[in-house]
Amino acid sequence: QVQLLESGGGLVQAGYSLRLSCEVSGLTFSDFVMGWFRQAPGKEREFLAASSWTGAVTYYSDSVKGRFFISRDNGKNTVYLQMDNLRSGDTAVYTCAAGRSLALRTSQADVEYWGEGTRVTVSS
């Protein structure tokens, strides 16, 4: 059974940082591109960041580029999202995702597995 388990969410003040983790089990982690998405209240889920199979290539949405950083540890089957200089507009449920190709950054239909999500609330 495939499981993607996020952790690290919580309440933080604007300007501070959080690091999210997503531990994956039930699949060959290095065979999958990993991504992070978020969904704010009343909004559609949006792509944030993606990491290639080895982590050598990363992609970011314009909304988080330069503030958020994705990384992965294939030895620990875990993908991370370092979030710096958080803003109130970053308040959302953050979800990790696994897919076979980097196309997941433009098409959520290419996500094969989703986590349950972790809530991040940024107070101003």
Tab-separated table of C-alpha atoms in Angstrom:
chain	number	residue	atom	x	y	z
A	1	GLN	CA	0.000	0.000	0.000
A	2	VAL	CA	1.427	3.341	-1.061
A	3	GLN	CA	1.510	6.018	1.607
A	4	LEU	CA	2.684	9.609	1.495
A	5	LEU	CA	2.789	11.110	4.981
A	6	GLU	CA	3.383	14.824	5.394
A	7	SER	CA	4.556	16.501	8.580
A	8	GLY	CA	5.909	19.847	9.730
A	9	GLY	CA	2.905	22.079	9.265
A	10	GLY	CA	1.627	24.449	11.922
A	11	LEU	CA	1.144	28.065	12.895
A	12	VAL	CA	3.949	30.509	12.194
A	13	GLN	CA	4.351	34.273	12.050
A	14	ALA	CA	4.952	36.046	8.788
A	15	GLY	CA	8.615	36.264	7.911
A	16	TYR	CA	9.506	33.012	9.619
A	17	SER	CA	10.336	29.608	8.113
A	18	LEU	CA	8.959	26.079	8.171
A	19	ARG	CA	10.214	22.829	6.720
A	20	LEU	CA	7.710	20.264	5.571
A	21	SER	CA	8.570	16.599	5.201
A	22	CYS	CA	6.848	13.860	3.247
A	23	GLU	CA	7.841	10.300	3.989
A	24	VAL	CA	6.896	7.807	1.294
A	25	SER	CA	6.380	4.079	1.568
A	26	GLY	CA	5.040	1.317	-0.618
A	27	LEU	CA	6.805	2.286	-3.835
A	28	THR	CA	10.320	2.606	-5.243
A	29	PHE	CA	10.925	6.206	-4.263
A	30	SER	CA	13.727	6.863	-6.745
A	31	ASP	CA	11.405	5.884	-9.625
A	32	PHE	CA	9.146	8.845	-8.935
A	33	VAL	CA	9.217	12.567	-9.470
A	34	MET	CA	8.074	14.275	-6.288
A	35	GLY	CA	6.100	17.473	-6.017
A	36	TRP	CA	4.472	19.795	-3.544
A	37	PHE	CA	1.099	21.426	-4.030
A	38	ARG	CA	-1.117	23.587	-1.844
A	39	GLN	CA	-4.747	24.535	-1.619
A	40	ALA	CA	-5.814	27.716	0.114
A	41	PRO	CA	-9.376	28.217	1.354
A	42	GLY	CA	-11.704	28.908	-1.534
A	43	LYS	CA	-9.005	28.366	-4.140
A	44	GLU	CA	-7.954	25.581	-6.463
A	45	ARG	CA	-4.994	23.387	-5.675
A	46	GLU	CA	-1.823	24.834	-7.166
A	47	PHE	CA	1.584	23.434	-8.044
A	48	LEU	CA	4.505	24.744	-5.980
A	49	ALA	CA	7.635	22.704	-6.616
A	50	ALA	CA	8.896	19.507	-8.200
A	51	SER	CA	12.057	17.461	-7.923
A	52	SER	CA	13.397	15.052	-10.518
A	53	TRP	CA	14.170	11.452	-9.589
A	54	THR	CA	17.641	12.241	-8.241
A	55	GLY	CA	16.917	15.781	-7.123
A	56	ALA	CA	19.295	17.219	-9.692
A	57	VAL	CA	16.521	19.176	-11.416
A	58	THR	CA	13.915	21.258	-9.640
A	59	TYR	CA	11.024	23.441	-10.754
A	60	TYR	CA	9.084	26.125	-8.895
A	61	SER	CA	5.990	28.184	-9.430
A	62	ASP	CA	6.539	31.895	-9.742
A	63	SER	CA	4.607	32.445	-6.512
A	64	VAL	CA	7.238	30.675	-4.389
A	65	LYS	CA	10.426	30.873	-6.442
A	66	GLY	CA	13.287	32.151	-4.316
A	67	ARG	CA	11.433	31.509	-1.037
A	68	PHE	CA	10.610	27.779	-1.159
A	69	PHE	CA	13.121	24.996	-1.843
A	70	ILE	CA	12.407	21.356	-2.582
A	71	SER	CA	14.875	18.575	-1.813
A	72	ARG	CA	14.789	14.825	-1.447
A	73	ASP	CA	16.694	12.092	0.315
A	74	ASN	CA	16.320	8.862	-1.655
A	75	GLY	CA	17.971	6.941	1.163
A	76	LYS	CA	15.185	8.023	3.513
A	77	ASN	CA	12.333	7.963	0.963
A	78	THR	CA	11.561	11.525	1.975
A	79	VAL	CA	10.968	14.789	0.154
A	80	TYR	CA	11.200	18.158	1.883
A	81	LEU	CA	9.900	21.643	1.300
A	82	GLN	CA	11.855	24.410	2.984
A	83	MET	CA	9.648	27.493	3.179
A	84	ASP	CA	11.334	30.788	4.006
A	85	ASN	CA	9.978	34.304	4.478
A	86	LEU	CA	6.437	33.043	4.841
A	87	ARG	CA	3.550	35.364	4.094
A	88	SER	CA	-0.089	35.324	5.138
A	89	GLY	CA	-0.922	34.399	1.541
A	90	ASP	CA	0.955	31.117	2.024
A	91	THR	CA	-1.738	29.885	4.408
A	92	ALA	CA	-3.007	26.612	2.912
A	93	VAL	CA	-3.037	22.848	3.144
A	94	TYR	CA	0.215	21.562	1.680
A	95	THR	CA	0.272	18.177	-0.029
A	96	CYS	CA	3.065	16.106	-1.475
A	97	ALA	CA	2.599	14.104	-4.635
A	98	ALA	CA	4.356	11.430	-6.649
A	99	GLY	CA	4.314	10.931	-10.377
A	100	ARG	CA	6.231	9.208	-13.134
A	101	SER	CA	7.287	12.367	-14.932
A	102	LEU	CA	7.962	16.049	-14.463
A	103	ALA	CA	4.721	16.702	-16.333
A	104	LEU	CA	3.039	16.776	-12.929
A	105	ARG	CA	4.192	20.350	-12.571
A	106	THR	CA	1.813	21.406	-15.355
A	107	SER	CA	-0.840	18.693	-15.169
A	108	GLN	CA	-2.192	17.322	-11.914
A	109	ALA	CA	-3.570	14.410	-13.923
A	110	ASP	CA	0.030	13.172	-14.032
A	111	VAL	CA	0.124	12.773	-10.258
A	112	GLU	CA	-0.147	9.108	-9.434
A	113	TYR	CA	-0.236	9.359	-5.637
A	114	TRP	CA	-1.271	12.122	-3.215
A	115	GLY	CA	-0.638	12.621	0.462
A	116	GLU	CA	-3.311	13.684	2.919
A	117	GLY	CA	-1.832	17.135	3.452
A	118	THR	CA	-0.549	19.225	6.331
A	119	ARG	CA	-1.962	22.607	7.273
A	120	VAL	CA	0.201	25.713	7.352
A	121	THR	CA	-1.164	28.905	8.846
A	122	VAL	CA	0.826	32.127	8.603
A	123	SER	CA	-0.239	34.962	10.865
A	124	SER	CA	0.522	38.536	9.926
